PDB file of C-alpha atoms in Angstrom:
ATOM      1  CA  MET S   1     -19.450  -0.175 -73.754  1.00 42.00           C
ATOM      2  CA  LEU S   2     -20.035   0.971 -70.150  1.00 41.00           C
ATOM      3  CA  SER S   3     -21.894  -1.370 -68.366  1.00 42.00           C
ATOM      4  CA  LEU S   4     -25.221   0.043 -66.646  1.00 38.00           C
ATOM      5  CA  SER S   5     -23.503  -0.366 -62.925  1.00 41.00           C
ATOM      6  CA  ARG S   6     -20.846   1.893 -63.951  1.00 40.00           C
ATOM      7  CA  LEU S   7     -22.991   4.370 -65.491  1.00 37.00           C
ATOM      8  CA  ALA S   8     -25.163   4.515 -62.235  1.00 40.00           C
ATOM      9  CA  SER S   9     -21.939   4.705 -60.152  1.00 40.00           C
ATOM     10  CA  ARG S  10     -20.636   7.814 -62.356  1.00 40.00           C
ATOM     11  CA  ALA S  11     -24.280   9.329 -62.047  1.00 41.00           C
ATOM     12  CA  ALA S  12     -24.170   8.928 -58.427  1.00 39.00           C
ATOM     13  CA  LEU S  13     -20.625  10.619 -58.243  1.00 40.00           C
ATOM     14  CA  LEU S  14     -22.034  13.900 -60.526  1.00 41.00           C
ATOM     15  CA  LEU S  15     -24.923  14.546 -58.710  1.00 41.00           C
ATOM     16  CA  PRO S  16     -23.577  16.349 -55.906  1.00 42.00           C
ATOM     17  CA  ILE S  17     -21.391  18.349 -57.874  1.00 37.00           C
ATOM     18  CA  SER S  18     -24.593  19.228 -60.374  1.00 36.00           C
ATOM     19  CA  LEU S  19     -26.618  20.339 -57.532  1.00 37.00           C
ATOM     20  CA  ALA S  20     -23.688  22.665 -55.912  1.00 36.00           C
ATOM     21  CA  VAL S  21     -23.848  24.347 -59.419  1.00 36.00           C
ATOM     22  CA  ILE S  22     -27.430  24.985 -59.877  1.00 36.00           C
ATOM     23  CA  SER S  23     -28.255  26.173 -56.277  1.00 33.00           C
ATOM     24  CA  PRO S  24     -25.793  28.662 -55.398  1.00 41.00           C
ATOM     25  CA  VAL S  25     -26.835  31.100 -52.353  1.00 42.00           C
ATOM     26  CA  PHE S  26     -26.126  34.684 -53.194  1.00 56.00           C
ATOM     27  CA  ALA S  27     -26.056  37.877 -51.013  1.00 67.00           C
ATOM     28  CA  GLN S  28     -28.557  39.967 -51.976  1.00 91.00           C
ATOM     29  CA  HIS S  29     -27.415  43.485 -51.640  1.00 94.00           C
ATOM     30  CA  THR S  30     -29.631  46.718 -51.445  1.00 97.00           C
ATOM     31  CA  PHE S  31     -30.048  50.396 -52.168  1.00 98.00           C
ATOM     32  CA  GLU S  32     -31.181  52.193 -48.894  1.00 97.00           C
ATOM     33  CA  PHE S  33     -31.523  55.351 -46.763  1.00 98.00           C
ATOM     34  CA  VAL S  34     -28.730  56.239 -44.304  1.00 97.00           C
ATOM     35  CA  GLN S  35     -27.992  59.019 -41.810  1.00 95.00           C
ATOM     36  CA  ASP S  36     -25.355  58.346 -39.689  1.00 91.00           C
ATOM     37  CA  GLY S  37     -23.138  61.260 -39.867  1.00 91.00           C
ATOM     38  CA  VAL S  38     -20.618  59.940 -42.092  1.00 93.00           C
ATOM     39  CA  ASN S  39     -23.170  58.570 -44.916  1.00 95.00           C
ATOM     40  CA  ASN S  40     -25.960  60.753 -45.349  1.00 97.00           C
ATOM     41  CA  SER S  41     -28.983  60.436 -47.620  1.00 98.00           C
ATOM     42  CA  TYR S  42     -30.155  63.932 -46.533  1.00 98.00           C
ATOM     43  CA  LYS S  43     -27.277  66.689 -46.583  1.00 95.00           C
ATOM     44  CA  PRO S  44     -26.886  68.160 -42.945  1.00 96.00           C
ATOM     45  CA  PRO S  45     -28.289  69.868 -41.270  1.00 96.00           C
ATOM     46  CA  VAL S  46     -31.500  68.259 -41.674  1.00 97.00           C
ATOM     47  CA  PRO S  47     -34.673  70.981 -40.975  1.00 97.00           C
ATOM     48  CA  LYS S  48     -37.620  70.986 -39.053  1.00 96.00           C
ATOM     49  CA  GLY S  49     -41.169  71.279 -40.498  1.00 94.00           C
ATOM     50  CA  PRO S  50     -43.822  72.033 -41.149  1.00 93.00           C
ATOM     51  CA  THR S  51     -43.440  72.432 -44.474  1.00 94.00           C
ATOM     52  CA  SER S  52     -44.812  71.340 -47.859  1.00 95.00           C
ATOM     53  CA  ILE S  53     -41.583  71.813 -49.688  1.00 96.00           C
ATOM     54  CA  PRO S  54     -39.989  68.693 -51.518  1.00 98.00           C
ATOM     55  CA  GLN S  55     -37.560  66.489 -49.892  1.00 98.00           C
ATOM     56  CA  THR S  56     -34.883  64.838 -51.378  1.00 98.00           C
ATOM     57  CA  LEU S  57     -32.639  61.586 -50.284  1.00 98.00           C
ATOM     58  CA  SER S  58     -29.827  59.770 -51.763  1.00 98.00           C
ATOM     59  CA  PHE S  59     -29.529  55.989 -51.878  1.00 98.00           C
ATOM     60  CA  PHE S  60     -26.571  54.246 -50.629  1.00 98.00           C
ATOM     61  CA  PHE S  61     -25.117  50.425 -51.261  1.00 97.00           C
ATOM     62  CA  ASN S  62     -25.694  48.313 -48.500  1.00 95.00           C
ATOM     63  CA  ARG S  63     -23.769  44.917 -48.638  1.00 92.00           C
ATOM     64  CA  ASP S  64     -25.933  41.854 -47.549  1.00 91.00           C
ATOM     65  CA  GLY S  65     -28.629  44.456 -47.047  1.00 91.00           C
ATOM     66  CA  ASN S  66     -31.403  42.324 -47.374  1.00 91.00           C
ATOM     67  CA  ALA S  67     -30.762  40.900 -43.917  1.00 87.00           C
ATOM     68  CA  ASP S  68     -28.311  43.624 -42.468  1.00 77.00           C
ATOM     69  CA  ARG S  69     -25.414  41.286 -41.905  1.00 70.00           C
ATOM     70  CA  GLY S  70     -23.059  44.013 -40.968  1.00 66.00           C
ATOM     71  CA  ILE S  71     -23.989  47.421 -41.943  1.00 74.00           C
ATOM     72  CA  TYR S  72     -21.653  48.287 -45.014  1.00 86.00           C
ATOM     73  CA  PHE S  73     -22.920  51.552 -46.657  1.00 94.00           C
ATOM     74  CA  GLN S  74     -21.031  52.694 -49.831  1.00 95.00           C
ATOM     75  CA  LYS S  75     -21.634  55.437 -52.336  1.00 96.00           C
ATOM     76  CA  LEU S  76     -23.367  54.145 -55.610  1.00 97.00           C
ATOM     77  CA  GLN S  77     -21.353  54.116 -58.568  1.00 94.00           C
ATOM     78  CA  GLU S  78     -24.181  56.004 -60.243  1.00 97.00           C
ATOM     79  CA  SER S  79     -25.979  58.272 -58.058  1.00 97.00           C
ATOM     80  CA  LEU S  80     -29.640  57.621 -57.193  1.00 98.00           C
ATOM     81  CA  SER S  81     -31.788  60.035 -55.428  1.00 98.00           C
ATOM     82  CA  LEU S  82     -35.703  60.195 -54.653  1.00 98.00           C
ATOM     83  CA  THR S  83     -37.734  63.087 -53.907  1.00 98.00           C
ATOM     84  CA  PHE S  84     -40.943  63.283 -51.732  1.00 98.00           C
ATOM     85  CA  SER S  85     -43.632  65.712 -52.744  1.00 98.00           C
ATOM     86  CA  PHE S  86     -47.151  66.588 -52.425  1.00 98.00           C
ATOM     87  CA  ASP S  87     -49.516  67.738 -55.178  1.00 97.00           C
ATOM     88  CA  ASP S  88     -53.341  68.573 -55.413  1.00 98.00           C
ATOM     89  CA  GLN S  89     -53.900  69.321 -51.535  1.00 98.00           C
ATOM     90  CA  THR S  90     -57.144  69.543 -50.506  1.00 97.00           C
ATOM     91  CA  TYR S  91     -56.599  71.516 -47.313  1.00 96.00           C
ATOM     92  CA  ILE S  92     -54.289  74.460 -48.116  1.00 93.00           C
ATOM     93  CA  ASN S  93     -55.086  77.130 -45.211  1.00 84.00           C
ATOM     94  CA  VAL S  94     -54.647  74.978 -42.291  1.00 83.00           C
ATOM     95  CA  PRO S  95     -53.522  77.236 -39.489  1.00 76.00           C
ATOM     96  CA  GLN S  96     -49.879  76.751 -38.442  1.00 73.00           C
ATOM     97  CA  ASN S  97     -49.417  73.596 -40.468  1.00 70.00           C
ATOM     98  CA  VAL S  98     -49.829  75.791 -43.972  1.00 78.00           C
ATOM     99  CA  THR S  99     -51.395  72.627 -45.771  1.00 92.00           C
ATOM    100  CA  GLY S 100     -53.172  69.325 -44.755  1.00 95.00           C
ATOM    101  CA  LEU S 101     -50.199  67.482 -45.813  1.00 96.00           C
ATOM    102  CA  THR S 102     -46.881  68.256 -44.455  1.00 96.00           C
ATOM    103  CA  PHE S 103     -43.287  67.156 -43.658  1.00 97.00           C
ATOM    104  CA  GLY S 104     -41.771  67.319 -40.274  1.00 96.00           C
ATOM    105  CA  ALA S 105     -44.773  68.013 -37.766  1.00 93.00           C
ATOM    106  CA  ALA S 106     -46.489  66.312 -34.804  1.00 91.00           C
ATOM    107  CA  SER S 107     -49.659  66.567 -32.716  1.00 87.00           C
ATOM    108  CA  GLY S 108     -49.282  69.661 -30.752  1.00 73.00           C
ATOM    109  CA  ALA S 109     -50.879  70.134 -27.326  1.00 62.00           C
ATOM    110  CA  SER S 110     -52.941  73.071 -27.741  1.00 62.00           C
ATOM    111  CA  SER S 111     -54.705  75.332 -30.251  1.00 62.00           C
ATOM    112  CA  THR S 112     -51.571  77.495 -31.152  1.00 62.00           C
ATOM    113  CA  HIS S 113     -49.001  74.880 -31.111  1.00 69.00           C
ATOM    114  CA  PHE S 114     -47.508  72.008 -32.981  1.00 79.00           C
ATOM    115  CA  LYS S 115     -44.501  69.806 -32.544  1.00 88.00           C
ATOM    116  CA  ALA S 116     -41.844  70.715 -34.887  1.00 92.00           C
ATOM    117  CA  VAL S 117     -39.548  67.667 -35.873  1.00 94.00           C
ATOM    118  CA  PRO S 118     -36.891  66.984 -38.622  1.00 97.00           C
ATOM    119  CA  VAL S 119     -38.228  66.250 -41.990  1.00 98.00           C
ATOM    120  CA  VAL S 120     -36.183  63.497 -42.005  1.00 98.00           C
ATOM    121  CA  ASN S 121     -35.509  61.071 -38.750  1.00 97.00           C
ATOM    122  CA  SER S 122     -35.481  57.655 -37.244  1.00 95.00           C
ATOM    123  CA  ASN S 123     -37.688  58.411 -34.175  1.00 94.00           C
ATOM    124  CA  TYR S 124     -39.991  55.587 -35.358  1.00 93.00           C
ATOM    125  CA  TYR S 125     -41.211  55.272 -31.874  1.00 88.00           C
ATOM    126  CA  PHE S 126     -41.003  51.394 -32.375  1.00 89.00           C
ATOM    127  CA  THR S 127     -38.498  48.713 -32.266  1.00 86.00           C
ATOM    128  CA  ASP S 128     -39.340  45.678 -34.649  1.00 87.00           C
ATOM    129  CA  THR S 129     -37.949  43.366 -31.888  1.00 84.00           C
ATOM    130  CA  THR S 130     -39.819  40.249 -33.550  1.00 86.00           C
ATOM    131  CA  ARG S 131     -37.904  40.769 -36.835  1.00 88.00           C
ATOM    132  CA  THR S 132     -41.174  40.203 -38.672  1.00 92.00           C
ATOM    133  CA  ILE S 133     -42.367  43.723 -39.313  1.00 96.00           C
ATOM    134  CA  PHE S 134     -40.021  45.698 -41.866  1.00 97.00           C
ATOM    135  CA  THR S 135     -38.451  43.903 -45.078  1.00 97.00           C
ATOM    136  CA  ALA S 136     -35.928  45.623 -47.098  1.00 97.00           C
ATOM    137  CA  HIS S 137     -35.495  43.361 -50.335  1.00 97.00           C
ATOM    138  CA  PRO S 138     -38.123  42.051 -52.657  1.00 97.00           C
ATOM    139  CA  ASN S 139     -36.886  38.398 -52.182  1.00 96.00           C
ATOM    140  CA  GLY S 140     -36.535  38.712 -48.541  1.00 94.00           C
ATOM    141  CA  PRO S 141     -35.702  37.276 -45.822  1.00 95.00           C
ATOM    142  CA  VAL S 142     -39.137  38.684 -44.484  1.00 94.00           C
ATOM    143  CA  GLY S 143     -38.735  40.786 -41.575  1.00 94.00           C
ATOM    144  CA  GLN S 144     -35.081  41.583 -42.217  1.00 94.00           C
ATOM    145  CA  GLY S 145     -33.029  44.347 -43.553  1.00 95.00           C
ATOM    146  CA  VAL S 146     -34.733  47.709 -42.314  1.00 95.00           C
ATOM    147  CA  ASN S 147     -32.820  48.982 -39.650  1.00 93.00           C
ATOM    148  CA  LEU S 148     -34.973  51.499 -37.717  1.00 92.00           C
ATOM    149  CA  TYR S 149     -31.900  52.971 -36.019  1.00 91.00           C
ATOM    150  CA  ALA S 150     -29.671  53.429 -39.571  1.00 92.00           C
ATOM    151  CA  ASN S 151     -32.357  53.910 -42.138  1.00 96.00           C
ATOM    152  CA  PRO S 152     -34.121  57.226 -41.847  1.00 97.00           C
ATOM    153  CA  GLY S 153     -37.651  57.660 -43.011  1.00 97.00           C
ATOM    154  CA  VAL S 154     -39.469  61.035 -44.196  1.00 98.00           C
ATOM    155  CA  GLN S 155     -41.838  62.257 -41.550  1.00 98.00           C
ATOM    156  CA  ILE S 156     -45.179  62.743 -42.962  1.00 98.00           C
ATOM    157  CA  PHE S 157     -48.258  64.846 -41.123  1.00 96.00           C
ATOM    158  CA  LEU S 158     -52.107  64.729 -41.968  1.00 96.00           C
ATOM    159  CA  SER S 159     -53.662  67.415 -39.991  1.00 94.00           C
ATOM    160  CA  ALA S 160     -57.034  66.669 -38.663  1.00 94.00           C
ATOM    161  CA  LYS S 161     -57.873  70.271 -38.126  1.00 92.00           C
ATOM    162  CA  PRO S 162     -59.784  70.886 -41.053  1.00 94.00           C
ATOM    163  CA  LEU S 163     -62.194  67.689 -40.140  1.00 96.00           C
ATOM    164  CA  LEU S 164     -62.499  69.297 -36.607  1.00 94.00           C
ATOM    165  CA  THR S 165     -63.467  72.763 -38.324  1.00 92.00           C
ATOM    166  CA  ALA S 166     -65.496  71.132 -40.442  1.00 94.00           C
ATOM    167  CA  ASN S 167     -67.391  68.927 -37.976  1.00 95.00           C
ATOM    168  CA  SER S 168     -66.650  66.079 -40.285  1.00 97.00           C
ATOM    169  CA  PRO S 169     -68.544  62.683 -39.998  1.00 97.00           C
ATOM    170  CA  LYS S 170     -66.670  60.089 -38.202  1.00 97.00           C
ATOM    171  CA  THR S 171     -68.010  56.612 -39.130  1.00 96.00           C
ATOM    172  CA  ASP S 172     -65.558  53.954 -39.904  1.00 94.00           C
ATOM    173  CA  THR S 173     -66.255  54.589 -43.886  1.00 93.00           C
ATOM    174  CA  SER S 174     -65.657  58.333 -43.315  1.00 95.00           C
ATOM    175  CA  ARG S 175     -62.712  58.595 -45.761  1.00 96.00           C
ATOM    176  CA  TYR S 176     -61.339  62.345 -46.630  1.00 98.00           C
ATOM    177  CA  TYR S 177     -58.859  62.911 -49.742  1.00 98.00           C
ATOM    178  CA  TYR S 178     -55.899  65.010 -48.745  1.00 98.00           C
ATOM    179  CA  GLY S 179     -53.828  65.346 -51.953  1.00 98.00           C
ATOM    180  CA  LYS S 180     -51.320  63.109 -53.739  1.00 98.00           C
ATOM    181  CA  LEU S 181     -47.741  61.927 -52.531  1.00 98.00           C
ATOM    182  CA  ARG S 182     -45.333  61.864 -55.234  1.00 98.00           C
ATOM    183  CA  LEU S 183     -42.181  59.935 -55.351  1.00 98.00           C
ATOM    184  CA  GLN S 184     -39.897  60.821 -58.147  1.00 98.00           C
ATOM    185  CA  PHE S 185     -36.600  58.771 -58.681  1.00 98.00           C
ATOM    186  CA  SER S 186     -33.783  60.535 -60.279  1.00 98.00           C
ATOM    187  CA  ARG S 187     -33.464  57.319 -62.737  1.00 98.00           C
ATOM    188  CA  PRO S 188     -35.633  54.441 -63.961  1.00 98.00           C
ATOM    189  CA  VAL S 189     -35.629  51.646 -60.995  1.00 98.00           C
ATOM    190  CA  SER S 190     -37.127  48.387 -60.656  1.00 98.00           C
ATOM    191  CA  ASN S 191     -39.224  46.798 -57.700  1.00 98.00           C
ATOM    192  CA  PRO S 192     -38.907  49.240 -54.874  1.00 98.00           C
ATOM    193  CA  VAL S 193     -39.898  48.416 -51.391  1.00 98.00           C
ATOM    194  CA  LEU S 194     -41.869  51.010 -49.293  1.00 98.00           C
ATOM    195  CA  SER S 195     -41.624  50.931 -45.393  1.00 98.00           C
ATOM    196  CA  ILE S 196     -44.278  52.312 -43.774  1.00 98.00           C
ATOM    197  CA  MET S 197     -44.437  52.972 -39.805  1.00 97.00           C
ATOM    198  CA  GLY S 198     -47.344  54.217 -38.147  1.00 97.00           C
ATOM    199  CA  LEU S 199     -50.429  54.534 -40.104  1.00 98.00           C
ATOM    200  CA  GLY S 200     -52.597  55.508 -37.056  1.00 97.00           C
ATOM    201  CA  ALA S 201     -53.540  58.156 -34.478  1.00 96.00           C
ATOM    202  CA  THR S 202     -56.093  58.410 -31.723  1.00 95.00           C
ATOM    203  CA  THR S 203     -57.657  61.300 -29.693  1.00 95.00           C
ATOM    204  CA  ASN S 204     -58.908  60.591 -26.275  1.00 93.00           C
ATOM    205  CA  PHE S 205     -60.882  63.288 -24.413  1.00 92.00           C
ATOM    206  CA  GLY S 206     -63.123  62.410 -21.264  1.00 91.00           C
ATOM    207  CA  ASN S 207     -61.996  58.662 -21.964  1.00 93.00           C
ATOM    208  CA  GLN S 208     -63.826  58.920 -25.439  1.00 96.00           C
ATOM    209  CA  ARG S 209     -61.704  57.822 -28.161  1.00 96.00           C
ATOM    210  CA  LEU S 210     -61.601  58.305 -31.671  1.00 97.00           C
ATOM    211  CA  GLY S 211     -58.755  56.467 -34.193  1.00 97.00           C
ATOM    212  CA  PHE S 212     -58.069  57.661 -37.726  1.00 98.00           C
ATOM    213  CA  ALA S 213     -55.364  56.104 -40.220  1.00 98.00           C
ATOM    214  CA  THR S 214     -53.751  57.575 -43.270  1.00 98.00           C
ATOM    215  CA  GLU S 215     -54.502  55.236 -46.607  1.00 98.00           C
ATOM    216  CA  LEU S 216     -52.783  55.376 -49.810  1.00 98.00           C
ATOM    217  CA  GLU S 217     -54.040  54.468 -53.163  1.00 98.00           C
ATOM    218  CA  LEU S 218     -51.496  53.877 -56.043  1.00 98.00           C
ATOM    219  CA  LEU S 219     -52.402  55.967 -59.166  1.00 98.00           C
ATOM    220  CA  THR S 220     -49.372  55.201 -61.489  1.00 98.00           C
ATOM    221  CA  PRO S 221     -51.008  53.195 -64.213  1.00 96.00           C
ATOM    222  CA  SER S 222     -50.053  49.579 -64.726  1.00 96.00           C
ATOM    223  CA  LEU S 223     -48.235  49.162 -61.532  1.00 98.00           C
ATOM    224  CA  THR S 224     -49.546  46.866 -58.359  1.00 97.00           C
ATOM    225  CA  VAL S 225     -48.678  46.544 -54.772  1.00 98.00           C
ATOM    226  CA  THR S 226     -47.873  43.523 -52.727  1.00 98.00           C
ATOM    227  CA  LYS S 227     -47.537  43.275 -49.012  1.00 98.00           C
ATOM    228  CA  LEU S 228     -44.306  41.693 -47.977  1.00 98.00           C
ATOM    229  CA  SER S 229     -44.507  41.982 -44.199  1.00 98.00           C
ATOM    230  CA  GLY S 230     -46.456  43.691 -41.572  1.00 97.00           C
ATOM    231  CA  THR S 231     -48.667  44.046 -38.871  1.00 97.00           C
ATOM    232  CA  LYS S 232     -52.051  42.553 -39.174  1.00 97.00           C
ATOM    233  CA  GLU S 233     -53.873  45.871 -39.751  1.00 97.00           C
ATOM    234  CA  LEU S 234     -51.604  46.857 -42.692  1.00 98.00           C
ATOM    235  CA  ILE S 235     -53.656  45.488 -45.565  1.00 98.00           C
ATOM    236  CA  VAL S 236     -53.720  45.367 -49.592  1.00 98.00           C
ATOM    237  CA  ASP S 237     -57.097  45.309 -51.409  1.00 97.00           C
ATOM    238  CA  ASP S 238     -58.152  43.226 -53.808  1.00 97.00           C
ATOM    239  CA  THR S 239     -57.127  45.625 -56.915  1.00 97.00           C
ATOM    240  CA  GLN S 240     -53.496  45.440 -55.497  1.00 98.00           C
ATOM    241  CA  THR S 241     -53.387  49.225 -55.553  1.00 98.00           C
ATOM    242  CA  LYS S 242     -54.875  50.404 -52.105  1.00 98.00           C
ATOM    243  CA  ILE S 243     -52.664  50.394 -49.035  1.00 98.00           C
ATOM    244  CA  LEU S 244     -55.132  50.281 -46.117  1.00 98.00           C
ATOM    245  CA  HIS S 245     -55.745  49.882 -42.384  1.00 97.00           C
ATOM    246  CA  ASP S 246     -58.282  46.994 -41.632  1.00 96.00           C
ATOM    247  CA  LYS S 247     -61.573  47.586 -39.891  1.00 89.00           C
ATOM    248  CA  SER S 248     -60.423  47.184 -36.471  1.00 92.00           C
ATOM    249  CA  ALA S 249     -60.095  50.117 -33.688  1.00 94.00           C
ATOM    250  CA  ILE S 250     -57.172  52.416 -34.754  1.00 97.00           C
ATOM    251  CA  THR S 251     -54.203  53.435 -32.431  1.00 95.00           C
ATOM    252  CA  GLY S 252     -50.667  54.876 -33.378  1.00 94.00           C
ATOM    253  CA  ASN S 253     -48.864  51.839 -32.171  1.00 93.00           C
ATOM    254  CA  CYS S 254     -47.233  49.152 -34.378  1.00 94.00           C
ATOM    255  CA  ASP S 255     -47.650  46.538 -31.591  1.00 90.00           C
ATOM    256  CA  ASN S 256     -51.274  47.210 -31.294  1.00 91.00           C
ATOM    257  CA  GLY S 257     -53.482  48.934 -33.792  1.00 95.00           C
ATOM    258  CA  ALA S 258     -51.451  50.901 -36.286  1.00 97.00           C
ATOM    259  CA  ALA S 259     -50.781  49.816 -40.101  1.00 98.00           C
ATOM    260  CA  CYS S 260     -47.016  49.088 -40.349  1.00 98.00           C
ATOM    261  CA  GLY S 261     -44.863  47.063 -42.740  1.00 98.00           C
ATOM    262  CA  SER S 262     -42.949  46.700 -45.954  1.00 98.00           C
ATOM    263  CA  ILE S 263     -44.897  47.127 -49.720  1.00 98.00           C
ATOM    264  CA  LEU S 264     -43.648  46.018 -52.646  1.00 98.00           C
ATOM    265  CA  VAL S 265     -44.456  48.227 -55.769  1.00 98.00           C
ATOM    266  CA  LYS S 266     -43.937  45.536 -58.683  1.00 95.00           C
ATOM    267  CA  GLY S 267     -42.557  46.743 -62.110  1.00 96.00           C
ATOM    268  CA  SER S 268     -39.689  47.833 -63.847  1.00 97.00           C
ATOM    269  CA  ASN S 269     -38.497  50.942 -65.329  1.00 98.00           C
ATOM    270  CA  ILE S 270     -40.031  53.040 -62.888  1.00 98.00           C
ATOM    271  CA  SER S 271     -39.252  56.821 -62.937  1.00 98.00           C
ATOM    272  CA  THR S 272     -42.467  57.958 -60.606  1.00 98.00           C
ATOM    273  CA  LEU S 273     -45.031  56.698 -58.132  1.00 98.00           C
ATOM    274  CA  VAL S 274     -48.094  58.486 -57.273  1.00 98.00           C
ATOM    275  CA  PHE S 275     -50.251  57.783 -54.304  1.00 98.00           C
ATOM    276  CA  GLY S 276     -53.603  59.371 -53.504  1.00 98.00           C
ATOM    277  CA  VAL S 277     -53.679  60.013 -49.486  1.00 98.00           C
ATOM    278  CA  TYR S 278     -56.676  59.816 -47.511  1.00 98.00           C
ATOM    279  CA  LEU S 279     -57.668  59.921 -43.676  1.00 98.00           C
ATOM    280  CA  ARG S 280     -60.218  57.397 -42.524  1.00 98.00           C
ATOM    281  CA  ALA S 281     -61.751  57.230 -39.091  1.00 97.00           C
ATOM    282  CA  ASP S 282     -62.632  54.022 -36.986  1.00 97.00           C
ATOM    283  CA  GLY S 283     -66.152  55.383 -35.998  1.00 97.00           C
ATOM    284  CA  GLY S 284     -64.897  55.292 -32.141  1.00 97.00           C
ATOM    285  CA  PRO S 285     -66.933  57.497 -29.828  1.00 96.00           C
ATOM    286  CA  GLY S 286     -64.312  60.516 -29.720  1.00 97.00           C
ATOM    287  CA  VAL S 287     -63.720  63.691 -31.741  1.00 96.00           C
ATOM    288  CA  TRP S 288     -61.083  65.045 -34.112  1.00 95.00           C
ATOM    289  CA  GLY S 289     -60.051  67.409 -31.411  1.00 92.00           C
ATOM    290  CA  THR S 290     -61.091  70.313 -29.093  1.00 89.00           C
ATOM    291  CA  GLU S 291     -60.980  74.006 -29.105  1.00 85.00           C
ATOM    292  CA  LYS S 292     -58.194  73.836 -26.775  1.00 84.00           C
ATOM    293  CA  VAL S 293     -56.492  70.713 -28.379  1.00 84.00           C
ATOM    294  CA  SER S 294     -56.907  71.179 -32.313  1.00 85.00           C
ATOM    295  CA  ASN S 295     -53.671  70.025 -33.471  1.00 86.00           C
ATOM    296  CA  SER S 296     -54.295  66.378 -33.687  1.00 92.00           C
ATOM    297  CA  GLY S 297     -53.465  64.210 -36.752  1.00 94.00           C
ATOM    298  CA  ASP S 298     -51.668  61.376 -38.199  1.00 96.00           C
ATOM    299  CA  MET S 299     -47.847  61.257 -37.897  1.00 96.00           C
ATOM    300  CA  TRP S 300     -46.146  58.347 -39.857  1.00 97.00           C
ATOM    301  CA  HIS S 301     -42.626  57.489 -41.577  1.00 98.00           C
ATOM    302  CA  ILE S 302     -41.743  56.272 -44.951  1.00 98.00           C
ATOM    303  CA  THR S 303     -38.490  54.876 -45.869  1.00 98.00           C
ATOM    304  CA  VAL S 304     -37.568  53.126 -49.375  1.00 98.00           C
ATOM    305  CA  SER S 305     -35.137  50.360 -50.442  1.00 98.00           C
ATOM    306  CA  LEU S 306     -34.271  48.482 -53.512  1.00 98.00           C
ATOM    307  CA  PRO S 307     -32.779  45.354 -54.800  1.00 97.00           C
ATOM    308  CA  GLU S 308     -29.253  46.213 -56.090  1.00 96.00           C
ATOM    309  CA  GLN S 309     -29.397  47.339 -59.837  1.00 96.00           C
TER     310      GLN S 309
END
């Protein structure tokens, strides 16, 4: 029979080994978009908008992509793509922009011009220097894994021209439905992360400002959204279905006034995500635009990452 002292001695020797077995540290790989000239989620050349034609990007494998410890992209063994499209558009006769919701456009400087930009790009006009805003993997680490130089986003534009034409109210409860944004995966996935940059814009005429921001509402049944990281302006409501801008004054700058961050869609076997798309004003004293500058709107980006699966 072993003495109690011997048993205690053996337990002490075994304890470190036991802890090492149950507490391993695993790298968390991700599937991401990339456009570096060698690995291209969007086959070059990338066209410019504005267009409402669906846009499709392919995912690449990124080793240790949860923290971007050396960007190492590879093709997936089983290909996976994501198609972005618009449905049920409210404003279908917006001069030059064709529709209220478009890919690849930005505010113009006159009543007859808009800025045509690539439908997919990494021109985010923002650098996450604090590494706190965007998160690639559902399990973190928070603020890491999304590389704003390597991970391109689809550029989306909501034109405010229809609201200017209709002289629509601008109170901070004024919210206008634009249509639906549909994300269609080529095969079912689990727990996608949507990183969104720049929900917010401002007009400024005669030092009278008006802010307005895109807001999204998840319409796909039985799924919820959770904020992983982002600016204070980016909030998720109590139903866990709405991605909103808080009630502060709105700008287009992630550093101060725009809603920016990463949102987890919780669920498995996901093939389609559908979001209602809205534009909400902040009640400022300004206007949607003027007769001479009528192409105002909210330009923002969305990129998507997945845990390895």
